[in-house]
Amino acid sequence: MIPLFFLVVCAECLVAFLLVVKIGPLRELVMKGLDQVKMRRGTVLTIAGTIFVILFSNLVSILKIQNKGSKLGTMTPMDQVLWRTNLLEATLMAMFIALMSDAKREDRYSGR
């Protein structure tokens, strides 16, 4: 599940990067592909909602692990591994959301 998630996030970051960087033919290809996806607007909203729910779940898990560590005075090695994994996942999702919002804002200013 996790490797598949990272593959999807990396693919989405690549698409966002191609939208931000103005490489002529690649950007146009990505724009045409996204236009085709936008025809089915429910799909895009479903993906965005899923990413938001997973991000929120990771943030709640991070807070639970930190609270457990503060109650015990120290974190167990397993808690440290879980905390770092959840933090990495949340960071990747936040980066994706930031890149997509930046690409969307840039398109709005360029008149597309």
PDB file of N, CA and C in Angstrom:
ATOM      1  N   MET A   1       0.826  -1.203   0.000  1.00  0.00           N
ATOM      2  CA  MET A   1       0.000   0.000   0.000  1.00  0.00           C
ATOM      3  C   MET A   1       0.864   1.257   0.000  1.00  0.00           C
ATOM      4  N   ILE A   2       1.870   1.294   0.873  1.00  0.00           N
ATOM      5  CA  ILE A   2       2.723   2.473   0.979  1.00  0.00           C
ATOM      6  C   ILE A   2       3.541   2.698  -0.289  1.00  0.00           C
ATOM      7  N   PRO A   3       4.190   1.665  -0.889  1.00  0.00           N
ATOM      8  CA  PRO A   3       4.930   1.927  -2.136  1.00  0.00           C
ATOM      9  C   PRO A   3       4.034   2.442  -3.259  1.00  0.00           C
ATOM     10  N   LEU A   4       2.813   1.933  -3.348  1.00  0.00           N
ATOM     11  CA  LEU A   4       1.872   2.421  -4.344  1.00  0.00           C
ATOM     12  C   LEU A   4       1.528   3.886  -4.091  1.00  0.00           C
ATOM     13  N   PHE A   5       1.341   4.225  -2.817  1.00  0.00           N
ATOM     14  CA  PHE A   5       1.042   5.604  -2.457  1.00  0.00           C
ATOM     15  C   PHE A   5       2.181   6.540  -2.865  1.00  0.00           C
ATOM     16  N   PHE A   6       3.431   6.131  -2.575  1.00  0.00           N
ATOM     17  CA  PHE A   6       4.575   6.958  -2.935  1.00  0.00           C
ATOM     18  C   PHE A   6       4.708   7.088  -4.448  1.00  0.00           C
ATOM     19  N   LEU A   7       4.381   6.033  -5.178  1.00  0.00           N
ATOM     20  CA  LEU A   7       4.423   6.099  -6.634  1.00  0.00           C
ATOM     21  C   LEU A   7       3.413   7.119  -7.157  1.00  0.00           C
ATOM     22  N   VAL A   8       2.217   7.101  -6.602  1.00  0.00           N
ATOM     23  CA  VAL A   8       1.180   8.053  -7.022  1.00  0.00           C
ATOM     24  C   VAL A   8       1.579   9.482  -6.669  1.00  0.00           C
ATOM     25  N   VAL A   9       2.117   9.690  -5.462  1.00  0.00           N
ATOM     26  CA  VAL A   9       2.527  11.038  -5.051  1.00  0.00           C
ATOM     27  C   VAL A   9       3.662  11.545  -5.941  1.00  0.00           C
ATOM     28  N   CYS A  10       4.623  10.668  -6.262  1.00  0.00           N
ATOM     29  CA  CYS A  10       5.730  11.090  -7.139  1.00  0.00           C
ATOM     30  C   CYS A  10       5.220  11.421  -8.538  1.00  0.00           C
ATOM     31  N   ALA A  11       4.273  10.645  -9.043  1.00  0.00           N
ATOM     32  CA  ALA A  11       3.703  10.946 -10.358  1.00  0.00           C
ATOM     33  C   ALA A  11       2.960  12.280 -10.331  1.00  0.00           C
ATOM     34  N   GLU A  12       2.222  12.535  -9.266  1.00  0.00           N
ATOM     35  CA  GLU A  12       1.505  13.801  -9.151  1.00  0.00           C
ATOM     36  C   GLU A  12       2.479  14.977  -9.033  1.00  0.00           C
ATOM     37  N   CYS A  13       3.580  14.782  -8.313  1.00  0.00           N
ATOM     38  CA  CYS A  13       4.597  15.841  -8.211  1.00  0.00           C
ATOM     39  C   CYS A  13       5.239  16.100  -9.567  1.00  0.00           C
ATOM     40  N   LEU A  14       5.447  15.056 -10.345  1.00  0.00           N
ATOM     41  CA  LEU A  14       6.003  15.227 -11.683  1.00  0.00           C
ATOM     42  C   LEU A  14       5.052  16.041 -12.556  1.00  0.00           C
ATOM     43  N   VAL A  15       3.768  15.736 -12.481  1.00  0.00           N
ATOM     44  CA  VAL A  15       2.781  16.496 -13.253  1.00  0.00           C
ATOM     45  C   VAL A  15       2.773  17.957 -12.799  1.00  0.00           C
ATOM     46  N   ALA A  16       2.808  18.181 -11.487  1.00  0.00           N
ATOM     47  CA  ALA A  16       2.824  19.554 -10.976  1.00  0.00           C
ATOM     48  C   ALA A  16       4.091  20.281 -11.415  1.00  0.00           C
ATOM     49  N   PHE A  17       5.222  19.583 -11.397  1.00  0.00           N
ATOM     50  CA  PHE A  17       6.480  20.199 -11.823  1.00  0.00           C
ATOM     51  C   PHE A  17       6.418  20.570 -13.297  1.00  0.00           C
ATOM     52  N   LEU A  18       5.856  19.686 -14.123  1.00  0.00           N
ATOM     53  CA  LEU A  18       5.750  19.986 -15.549  1.00  0.00           C
ATOM     54  C   LEU A  18       4.795  21.149 -15.816  1.00  0.00           C
ATOM     55  N   LEU A  19       3.823  21.348 -14.936  1.00  0.00           N
ATOM     56  CA  LEU A  19       2.938  22.495 -15.089  1.00  0.00           C
ATOM     57  C   LEU A  19       3.632  23.793 -14.680  1.00  0.00           C
ATOM     58  N   VAL A  20       4.464  23.731 -13.674  1.00  0.00           N
ATOM     59  CA  VAL A  20       5.138  24.935 -13.185  1.00  0.00           C
ATOM     60  C   VAL A  20       6.258  25.355 -14.127  1.00  0.00           C
ATOM     61  N   VAL A  21       7.076  24.377 -14.561  1.00  0.00           N
ATOM     62  CA  VAL A  21       8.198  24.678 -15.449  1.00  0.00           C
ATOM     63  C   VAL A  21       7.671  24.753 -16.874  1.00  0.00           C
ATOM     64  N   LYS A  22       8.027  25.787 -17.561  1.00  0.00           N
ATOM     65  CA  LYS A  22       7.469  26.005 -18.899  1.00  0.00           C
ATOM     66  C   LYS A  22       8.336  25.347 -19.962  1.00  0.00           C
ATOM     67  N   ILE A  23       8.238  24.010 -20.045  1.00  0.00           N
ATOM     68  CA  ILE A  23       8.878  23.259 -21.117  1.00  0.00           C
ATOM     69  C   ILE A  23       7.781  23.031 -22.144  1.00  0.00           C
ATOM     70  N   GLY A  24       7.854  23.735 -23.254  1.00  0.00           N
ATOM     71  CA  GLY A  24       6.800  23.806 -24.262  1.00  0.00           C
ATOM     72  C   GLY A  24       6.007  22.548 -24.529  1.00  0.00           C
ATOM     73  N   PRO A  25       6.567  21.549 -25.224  1.00  0.00           N
ATOM     74  CA  PRO A  25       5.764  20.395 -25.629  1.00  0.00           C
ATOM     75  C   PRO A  25       5.279  19.546 -24.453  1.00  0.00           C
ATOM     76  N   LEU A  26       6.124  19.392 -23.431  1.00  0.00           N
ATOM     77  CA  LEU A  26       5.701  18.571 -22.289  1.00  0.00           C
ATOM     78  C   LEU A  26       4.557  19.239 -21.525  1.00  0.00           C
ATOM     79  N   ARG A  27       4.650  20.541 -21.335  1.00  0.00           N
ATOM     80  CA  ARG A  27       3.596  21.256 -20.610  1.00  0.00           C
ATOM     81  C   ARG A  27       2.273  21.195 -21.368  1.00  0.00           C
ATOM     82  N   GLU A  28       2.347  21.364 -22.685  1.00  0.00           N
ATOM     83  CA  GLU A  28       1.122  21.290 -23.493  1.00  0.00           C
ATOM     84  C   GLU A  28       0.505  19.894 -23.428  1.00  0.00           C
ATOM     85  N   LEU A  29       1.355  18.865 -23.437  1.00  0.00           N
ATOM     86  CA  LEU A  29       0.852  17.492 -23.340  1.00  0.00           C
ATOM     87  C   LEU A  29       0.166  17.264 -22.001  1.00  0.00           C
ATOM     88  N   VAL A  30       0.777  17.753 -20.927  1.00  0.00           N
ATOM     89  CA  VAL A  30       0.179  17.609 -19.600  1.00  0.00           C
ATOM     90  C   VAL A  30      -1.132  18.386 -19.520  1.00  0.00           C
ATOM     91  N   MET A  31      -1.149  19.592 -20.087  1.00  0.00           N
ATOM     92  CA  MET A  31      -2.375  20.396 -20.065  1.00  0.00           C
ATOM     93  C   MET A  31      -3.515  19.699 -20.813  1.00  0.00           C
ATOM     94  N   LYS A  32      -3.194  19.105 -21.974  1.00  0.00           N
ATOM     95  CA  LYS A  32      -4.231  18.381 -22.721  1.00  0.00           C
ATOM     96  C   LYS A  32      -4.737  17.179 -21.932  1.00  0.00           C
ATOM     97  N   GLY A  33      -3.810  16.475 -21.283  1.00  0.00           N
ATOM     98  CA  GLY A  33      -4.213  15.334 -20.465  1.00  0.00           C
ATOM     99  C   GLY A  33      -5.088  15.740 -19.297  1.00  0.00           C
ATOM    100  N   LEU A  34      -4.723  16.841 -18.631  1.00  0.00           N
ATOM    101  CA  LEU A  34      -5.538  17.322 -17.510  1.00  0.00           C
ATOM    102  C   LEU A  34      -6.897  17.842 -17.970  1.00  0.00           C
ATOM    103  N   ASP A  35      -6.942  18.419 -19.162  1.00  0.00           N
ATOM    104  CA  ASP A  35      -8.234  18.844 -19.700  1.00  0.00           C
ATOM    105  C   ASP A  35      -9.156  17.649 -19.901  1.00  0.00           C
ATOM    106  N   GLN A  36      -8.586  16.545 -20.341  1.00  0.00           N
ATOM    107  CA  GLN A  36      -9.384  15.334 -20.517  1.00  0.00           C
ATOM    108  C   GLN A  36      -9.887  14.808 -19.167  1.00  0.00           C
ATOM    109  N   VAL A  37      -9.023  14.893 -18.155  1.00  0.00           N
ATOM    110  CA  VAL A  37      -9.422  14.431 -16.821  1.00  0.00           C
ATOM    111  C   VAL A  37     -10.487  15.352 -16.232  1.00  0.00           C
ATOM    112  N   LYS A  38     -10.373  16.661 -16.496  1.00  0.00           N
ATOM    113  CA  LYS A  38     -11.334  17.622 -15.953  1.00  0.00           C
ATOM    114  C   LYS A  38     -12.732  17.423 -16.506  1.00  0.00           C
ATOM    115  N   MET A  39     -12.845  16.770 -17.654  1.00  0.00           N
ATOM    116  CA  MET A  39     -14.175  16.488 -18.190  1.00  0.00           C
ATOM    117  C   MET A  39     -14.970  15.664 -17.191  1.00  0.00           C
ATOM    118  N   ARG A  40     -14.256  14.810 -16.459  1.00  0.00           N
ATOM    119  CA  ARG A  40     -14.885  14.005 -15.411  1.00  0.00           C
ATOM    120  C   ARG A  40     -14.495  14.617 -14.075  1.00  0.00           C
ATOM    121  N   ARG A  41     -15.161  15.660 -13.677  1.00  0.00           N
ATOM    122  CA  ARG A  41     -14.798  16.450 -12.507  1.00  0.00           C
ATOM    123  C   ARG A  41     -14.909  15.665 -11.209  1.00  0.00           C
ATOM    124  N   GLY A  42     -15.809  14.714 -11.134  1.00  0.00           N
ATOM    125  CA  GLY A  42     -15.964  13.910  -9.928  1.00  0.00           C
ATOM    126  C   GLY A  42     -14.713  13.129  -9.587  1.00  0.00           C
ATOM    127  N   THR A  43     -13.972  12.686 -10.597  1.00  0.00           N
ATOM    128  CA  THR A  43     -12.747  11.935 -10.367  1.00  0.00           C
ATOM    129  C   THR A  43     -11.715  12.804  -9.668  1.00  0.00           C
ATOM    130  N   VAL A  44     -11.560  14.024 -10.125  1.00  0.00           N
ATOM    131  CA  VAL A  44     -10.577  14.936  -9.529  1.00  0.00           C
ATOM    132  C   VAL A  44     -10.953  15.249  -8.086  1.00  0.00           C
ATOM    133  N   LEU A  45     -12.230  15.497  -7.827  1.00  0.00           N
ATOM    134  CA  LEU A  45     -12.668  15.797  -6.467  1.00  0.00           C
ATOM    135  C   LEU A  45     -12.489  14.591  -5.558  1.00  0.00           C
ATOM    136  N   THR A  46     -12.702  13.396  -6.078  1.00  0.00           N
ATOM    137  CA  THR A  46     -12.515  12.186  -5.289  1.00  0.00           C
ATOM    138  C   THR A  46     -11.059  12.017  -4.903  1.00  0.00           C
ATOM    139  N   ILE A  47     -10.150  12.235  -5.837  1.00  0.00           N
ATOM    140  CA  ILE A  47      -8.727  12.109  -5.545  1.00  0.00           C
ATOM    141  C   ILE A  47      -8.303  13.161  -4.533  1.00  0.00           C
ATOM    142  N   ALA A  48      -8.738  14.392  -4.705  1.00  0.00           N
ATOM    143  CA  ALA A  48      -8.380  15.462  -3.770  1.00  0.00           C
ATOM    144  C   ALA A  48      -8.931  15.173  -2.378  1.00  0.00           C
ATOM    145  N   GLY A  49     -10.142  14.696  -2.298  1.00  0.00           N
ATOM    146  CA  GLY A  49     -10.726  14.347  -0.998  1.00  0.00           C
ATOM    147  C   GLY A  49      -9.991  13.210  -0.321  1.00  0.00           C
ATOM    148  N   THR A  50      -9.589  12.215  -1.098  1.00  0.00           N
ATOM    149  CA  THR A  50      -8.847  11.083  -0.549  1.00  0.00           C
ATOM    150  C   THR A  50      -7.499  11.531  -0.001  1.00  0.00           C
ATOM    151  N   ILE A  51      -6.786  12.366  -0.753  1.00  0.00           N
ATOM    152  CA  ILE A  51      -5.490  12.865  -0.287  1.00  0.00           C
ATOM    153  C   ILE A  51      -5.663  13.676   0.987  1.00  0.00           C
ATOM    154  N   PHE A  52      -6.701  14.495   1.063  1.00  0.00           N
ATOM    155  CA  PHE A  52      -6.937  15.300   2.259  1.00  0.00           C
ATOM    156  C   PHE A  52      -7.229  14.413   3.469  1.00  0.00           C
ATOM    157  N   VAL A  53      -8.030  13.371   3.295  1.00  0.00           N
ATOM    158  CA  VAL A  53      -8.364  12.474   4.411  1.00  0.00           C
ATOM    159  C   VAL A  53      -7.118  11.739   4.896  1.00  0.00           C
ATOM    160  N   ILE A  54      -6.284  11.267   3.969  1.00  0.00           N
ATOM    161  CA  ILE A  54      -5.059  10.569   4.359  1.00  0.00           C
ATOM    162  C   ILE A  54      -4.117  11.525   5.076  1.00  0.00           C
ATOM    163  N   LEU A  55      -4.003  12.762   4.586  1.00  0.00           N
ATOM    164  CA  LEU A  55      -3.163  13.761   5.247  1.00  0.00           C
ATOM    165  C   LEU A  55      -3.655  14.029   6.664  1.00  0.00           C
ATOM    166  N   PHE A  56      -4.938  14.204   6.827  1.00  0.00           N
ATOM    167  CA  PHE A  56      -5.509  14.452   8.158  1.00  0.00           C
ATOM    168  C   PHE A  56      -5.261  13.261   9.080  1.00  0.00           C
ATOM    169  N   SER A  57      -5.414  12.043   8.560  1.00  0.00           N
ATOM    170  CA  SER A  57      -5.175  10.839   9.351  1.00  0.00           C
ATOM    171  C   SER A  57      -3.715  10.763   9.801  1.00  0.00           C
ATOM    172  N   ASN A  58      -2.787  11.103   8.910  1.00  0.00           N
ATOM    173  CA  ASN A  58      -1.370  11.091   9.288  1.00  0.00           C
ATOM    174  C   ASN A  58      -1.070  12.127  10.360  1.00  0.00           C
ATOM    175  N   LEU A  59      -1.657  13.297  10.234  1.00  0.00           N
ATOM    176  CA  LEU A  59      -1.427  14.339  11.243  1.00  0.00           C
ATOM    177  C   LEU A  59      -1.975  13.927  12.608  1.00  0.00           C
ATOM    178  N   VAL A  60      -3.128  13.273  12.627  1.00  0.00           N
ATOM    179  CA  VAL A  60      -3.693  12.788  13.889  1.00  0.00           C
ATOM    180  C   VAL A  60      -2.800  11.708  14.485  1.00  0.00           C
ATOM    181  N   SER A  61      -2.276  10.809  13.654  1.00  0.00           N
ATOM    182  CA  SER A  61      -1.376   9.760  14.140  1.00  0.00           C
ATOM    183  C   SER A  61      -0.099  10.352  14.724  1.00  0.00           C
ATOM    184  N   ILE A  62       0.445  11.378  14.055  1.00  0.00           N
ATOM    185  CA  ILE A  62       1.649  12.039  14.564  1.00  0.00           C
ATOM    186  C   ILE A  62       1.379  12.638  15.945  1.00  0.00           C
ATOM    187  N   LEU A  63       0.243  13.300  16.096  1.00  0.00           N
ATOM    188  CA  LEU A  63      -0.098  13.904  17.388  1.00  0.00           C
ATOM    189  C   LEU A  63      -0.299  12.848  18.474  1.00  0.00           C
ATOM    190  N   LYS A  64      -0.926  11.714  18.134  1.00  0.00           N
ATOM    191  CA  LYS A  64      -1.124  10.644  19.118  1.00  0.00           C
ATOM    192  C   LYS A  64       0.207  10.078  19.582  1.00  0.00           C
ATOM    193  N   ILE A  65       1.124   9.865  18.645  1.00  0.00           N
ATOM    194  CA  ILE A  65       2.426   9.308  19.009  1.00  0.00           C
ATOM    195  C   ILE A  65       3.201  10.297  19.874  1.00  0.00           C
ATOM    196  N   GLN A  66       3.128  11.589  19.543  1.00  0.00           N
ATOM    197  CA  GLN A  66       3.825  12.590  20.360  1.00  0.00           C
ATOM    198  C   GLN A  66       3.235  12.667  21.762  1.00  0.00           C
ATOM    199  N   ASN A  67       1.913  12.594  21.879  1.00  0.00           N
ATOM    200  CA  ASN A  67       1.277  12.642  23.198  1.00  0.00           C
ATOM    201  C   ASN A  67       1.646  11.420  24.022  1.00  0.00           C
ATOM    202  N   LYS A  68       1.712  10.260  23.374  1.00  0.00           N
ATOM    203  CA  LYS A  68       2.092   9.039  24.081  1.00  0.00           C
ATOM    204  C   LYS A  68       3.529   9.153  24.583  1.00  0.00           C
ATOM    205  N   GLY A  69       4.413   9.728  23.744  1.00  0.00           N
ATOM    206  CA  GLY A  69       5.799   9.910  24.157  1.00  0.00           C
ATOM    207  C   GLY A  69       5.945  10.897  25.292  1.00  0.00           C
ATOM    208  N   SER A  70       5.132  11.935  25.295  1.00  0.00           N
ATOM    209  CA  SER A  70       5.218  12.926  26.377  1.00  0.00           C
ATOM    210  C   SER A  70       4.687  12.358  27.691  1.00  0.00           C
ATOM    211  N   LYS A  71       3.711  11.456  27.636  1.00  0.00           N
ATOM    212  CA  LYS A  71       3.195  10.836  28.861  1.00  0.00           C
ATOM    213  C   LYS A  71       4.225   9.902  29.481  1.00  0.00           C
ATOM    214  N   LEU A  72       4.928   9.131  28.612  1.00  0.00           N
ATOM    215  CA  LEU A  72       5.920   8.186  29.118  1.00  0.00           C
ATOM    216  C   LEU A  72       7.254   8.859  29.427  1.00  0.00           C
ATOM    217  N   GLY A  73       7.478  10.023  28.873  1.00  0.00           N
ATOM    218  CA  GLY A  73       8.734  10.712  29.090  1.00  0.00           C
ATOM    219  C   GLY A  73       9.725  10.479  27.963  1.00  0.00           C
ATOM    220  N   THR A  74       9.569   9.388  27.242  1.00  0.00           N
ATOM    221  CA  THR A  74      10.431   9.085  26.104  1.00  0.00           C
ATOM    222  C   THR A  74       9.648   8.250  25.096  1.00  0.00           C
ATOM    223  N   MET A  75      10.108   8.263  23.872  1.00  0.00           N
ATOM    224  CA  MET A  75       9.435   7.492  22.828  1.00  0.00           C
ATOM    225  C   MET A  75      10.173   6.181  22.617  1.00  0.00           C
ATOM    226  N   THR A  76       9.420   5.095  22.446  1.00  0.00           N
ATOM    227  CA  THR A  76      10.045   3.808  22.155  1.00  0.00           C
ATOM    228  C   THR A  76      10.598   3.832  20.728  1.00  0.00           C
ATOM    229  N   PRO A  77      11.524   2.950  20.408  1.00  0.00           N
ATOM    230  CA  PRO A  77      12.049   2.918  19.037  1.00  0.00           C
ATOM    231  C   PRO A  77      10.961   2.677  17.986  1.00  0.00           C
ATOM    232  N   MET A  78       9.979   1.855  18.310  1.00  0.00           N
ATOM    233  CA  MET A  78       8.888   1.606  17.359  1.00  0.00           C
ATOM    234  C   MET A  78       8.066   2.870  17.138  1.00  0.00           C
ATOM    235  N   ASP A  79       7.815   3.606  18.210  1.00  0.00           N
ATOM    236  CA  ASP A  79       7.085   4.867  18.073  1.00  0.00           C
ATOM    237  C   ASP A  79       7.869   5.865  17.229  1.00  0.00           C
ATOM    238  N   GLN A  80       9.196   5.872  17.385  1.00  0.00           N
ATOM    239  CA  GLN A  80      10.024   6.770  16.591  1.00  0.00           C
ATOM    240  C   GLN A  80       9.930   6.426  15.109  1.00  0.00           C
ATOM    241  N   VAL A  81       9.938   5.129  14.785  1.00  0.00           N
ATOM    242  CA  VAL A  81       9.832   4.704  13.385  1.00  0.00           C
ATOM    243  C   VAL A  81       8.466   5.088  12.823  1.00  0.00           C
ATOM    244  N   LEU A  82       7.406   4.830  13.574  1.00  0.00           N
ATOM    245  CA  LEU A  82       6.056   5.184  13.124  1.00  0.00           C
ATOM    246  C   LEU A  82       5.911   6.690  12.966  1.00  0.00           C
ATOM    247  N   TRP A  83       6.472   7.452  13.895  1.00  0.00           N
ATOM    248  CA  TRP A  83       6.393   8.905  13.829  1.00  0.00           C
ATOM    249  C   TRP A  83       7.089   9.432  12.582  1.00  0.00           C
ATOM    250  N   ARG A  84       8.278   8.901  12.297  1.00  0.00           N
ATOM    251  CA  ARG A  84       9.017   9.359  11.112  1.00  0.00           C
ATOM    252  C   ARG A  84       8.314   8.967   9.824  1.00  0.00           C
ATOM    253  N   THR A  85       7.733   7.771   9.788  1.00  0.00           N
ATOM    254  CA  THR A  85       7.011   7.330   8.593  1.00  0.00           C
ATOM    255  C   THR A  85       5.798   8.222   8.341  1.00  0.00           C
ATOM    256  N   ASN A  86       5.026   8.476   9.385  1.00  0.00           N
ATOM    257  CA  ASN A  86       3.855   9.343   9.226  1.00  0.00           C
ATOM    258  C   ASN A  86       4.257  10.762   8.855  1.00  0.00           C
ATOM    259  N   LEU A  87       5.358  11.246   9.430  1.00  0.00           N
ATOM    260  CA  LEU A  87       5.824  12.590   9.104  1.00  0.00           C
ATOM    261  C   LEU A  87       6.267  12.672   7.641  1.00  0.00           C
ATOM    262  N   LEU A  88       6.938  11.633   7.150  1.00  0.00           N
ATOM    263  CA  LEU A  88       7.361  11.609   5.753  1.00  0.00           C
ATOM    264  C   LEU A  88       6.157  11.607   4.814  1.00  0.00           C
ATOM    265  N   GLU A  89       5.158  10.777   5.113  1.00  0.00           N
ATOM    266  CA  GLU A  89       3.963  10.726   4.279  1.00  0.00           C
ATOM    267  C   GLU A  89       3.238  12.072   4.285  1.00  0.00           C
ATOM    268  N   ALA A  90       3.083  12.677   5.452  1.00  0.00           N
ATOM    269  CA  ALA A  90       2.389  13.960   5.540  1.00  0.00           C
ATOM    270  C   ALA A  90       3.164  15.046   4.802  1.00  0.00           C
ATOM    271  N   THR A  91       4.488  15.010   4.881  1.00  0.00           N
ATOM    272  CA  THR A  91       5.294  16.008   4.187  1.00  0.00           C
ATOM    273  C   THR A  91       5.148  15.874   2.678  1.00  0.00           C
ATOM    274  N   LEU A  92       5.181  14.641   2.184  1.00  0.00           N
ATOM    275  CA  LEU A  92       5.025  14.431   0.743  1.00  0.00           C
ATOM    276  C   LEU A  92       3.663  14.900   0.245  1.00  0.00           C
ATOM    277  N   MET A  93       2.621  14.609   1.013  1.00  0.00           N
ATOM    278  CA  MET A  93       1.292  15.049   0.600  1.00  0.00           C
ATOM    279  C   MET A  93       1.168  16.565   0.658  1.00  0.00           C
ATOM    280  N   ALA A  94       1.749  17.188   1.679  1.00  0.00           N
ATOM    281  CA  ALA A  94       1.690  18.644   1.778  1.00  0.00           C
ATOM    282  C   ALA A  94       2.461  19.288   0.629  1.00  0.00           C
ATOM    283  N   MET A  95       3.599  18.694   0.249  1.00  0.00           N
ATOM    284  CA  MET A  95       4.362  19.220  -0.889  1.00  0.00           C
ATOM    285  C   MET A  95       3.546  19.119  -2.174  1.00  0.00           C
ATOM    286  N   PHE A  96       2.850  18.003  -2.345  1.00  0.00           N
ATOM    287  CA  PHE A  96       2.025  17.836  -3.536  1.00  0.00           C
ATOM    288  C   PHE A  96       0.913  18.875  -3.574  1.00  0.00           C
ATOM    289  N   ILE A  97       0.253  19.083  -2.454  1.00  0.00           N
ATOM    290  CA  ILE A  97      -0.835  20.053  -2.408  1.00  0.00           C
ATOM    291  C   ILE A  97      -0.297  21.458  -2.683  1.00  0.00           C
ATOM    292  N   ALA A  98       0.884  21.782  -2.129  1.00  0.00           N
ATOM    293  CA  ALA A  98       1.481  23.104  -2.363  1.00  0.00           C
ATOM    294  C   ALA A  98       1.858  23.275  -3.833  1.00  0.00           C
ATOM    295  N   LEU A  99       2.435  22.245  -4.447  1.00  0.00           N
ATOM    296  CA  LEU A  99       2.802  22.340  -5.857  1.00  0.00           C
ATOM    297  C   LEU A  99       1.577  22.492  -6.746  1.00  0.00           C
ATOM    298  N   MET A 100       0.525  21.737  -6.445  1.00  0.00           N
ATOM    299  CA  MET A 100      -0.681  21.824  -7.262  1.00  0.00           C
ATOM    300  C   MET A 100      -1.362  23.184  -7.103  1.00  0.00           C
ATOM    301  N   SER A 101      -1.387  23.715  -5.892  1.00  0.00           N
ATOM    302  CA  SER A 101      -2.017  25.025  -5.709  1.00  0.00           C
ATOM    303  C   SER A 101      -1.191  26.114  -6.375  1.00  0.00           C
ATOM    304  N   ASP A 102       0.144  25.982  -6.370  1.00  0.00           N
ATOM    305  CA  ASP A 102       0.998  26.950  -7.035  1.00  0.00           C
ATOM    306  C   ASP A 102       0.816  26.883  -8.547  1.00  0.00           C
ATOM    307  N   ALA A 103       0.710  25.680  -9.083  1.00  0.00           N
ATOM    308  CA  ALA A 103       0.500  25.522 -10.523  1.00  0.00           C
ATOM    309  C   ALA A 103      -0.860  26.075 -10.920  1.00  0.00           C
ATOM    310  N   LYS A 104      -1.857  25.864 -10.101  1.00  0.00           N
ATOM    311  CA  LYS A 104      -3.193  26.376 -10.380  1.00  0.00           C
ATOM    312  C   LYS A 104      -3.197  27.906 -10.362  1.00  0.00           C
ATOM    313  N   ARG A 105      -2.500  28.495  -9.392  1.00  0.00           N
ATOM    314  CA  ARG A 105      -2.433  29.947  -9.277  1.00  0.00           C
ATOM    315  C   ARG A 105      -1.696  30.530 -10.477  1.00  0.00           C
ATOM    316  N   GLU A 106      -0.617  29.870 -10.919  1.00  0.00           N
ATOM    317  CA  GLU A 106       0.146  30.368 -12.053  1.00  0.00           C
ATOM    318  C   GLU A 106      -0.688  30.317 -13.332  1.00  0.00           C
ATOM    319  N   ASP A 107      -1.483  29.267 -13.498  1.00  0.00           N
ATOM    320  CA  ASP A 107      -2.360  29.179 -14.665  1.00  0.00           C
ATOM    321  C   ASP A 107      -3.414  30.278 -14.643  1.00  0.00           C
ATOM    322  N   ARG A 108      -3.902  30.629 -13.468  1.00  0.00           N
ATOM    323  CA  ARG A 108      -4.917  31.666 -13.350  1.00  0.00           C
ATOM    324  C   ARG A 108      -4.343  33.021 -13.777  1.00  0.00           C
ATOM    325  N   TYR A 109      -3.084  33.267 -13.410  1.00  0.00           N
ATOM    326  CA  TYR A 109      -2.460  34.534 -13.762  1.00  0.00           C
ATOM    327  C   TYR A 109      -2.043  34.597 -15.215  1.00  0.00           C
ATOM    328  N   SER A 110      -1.778  33.446 -15.833  1.00  0.00           N
ATOM    329  CA  SER A 110      -1.332  33.453 -17.218  1.00  0.00           C
ATOM    330  C   SER A 110      -2.500  33.520 -18.197  1.00  0.00           C
ATOM    331  N   GLY A 111      -3.722  33.451 -17.697  1.00  0.00           N
ATOM    332  CA  GLY A 111      -4.890  33.599 -18.554  1.00  0.00           C
ATOM    333  C   GLY A 111      -5.431  32.290 -19.090  1.00  0.00           C
ATOM    334  N   ARG A 112      -5.033  31.175 -18.543  1.00  0.00           N
ATOM    335  CA  ARG A 112      -5.551  29.875 -19.024  1.00  0.00           C
ATOM    336  C   ARG A 112      -6.811  29.503 -18.303  1.00  0.00           C
TER     337      ARG A 112
END
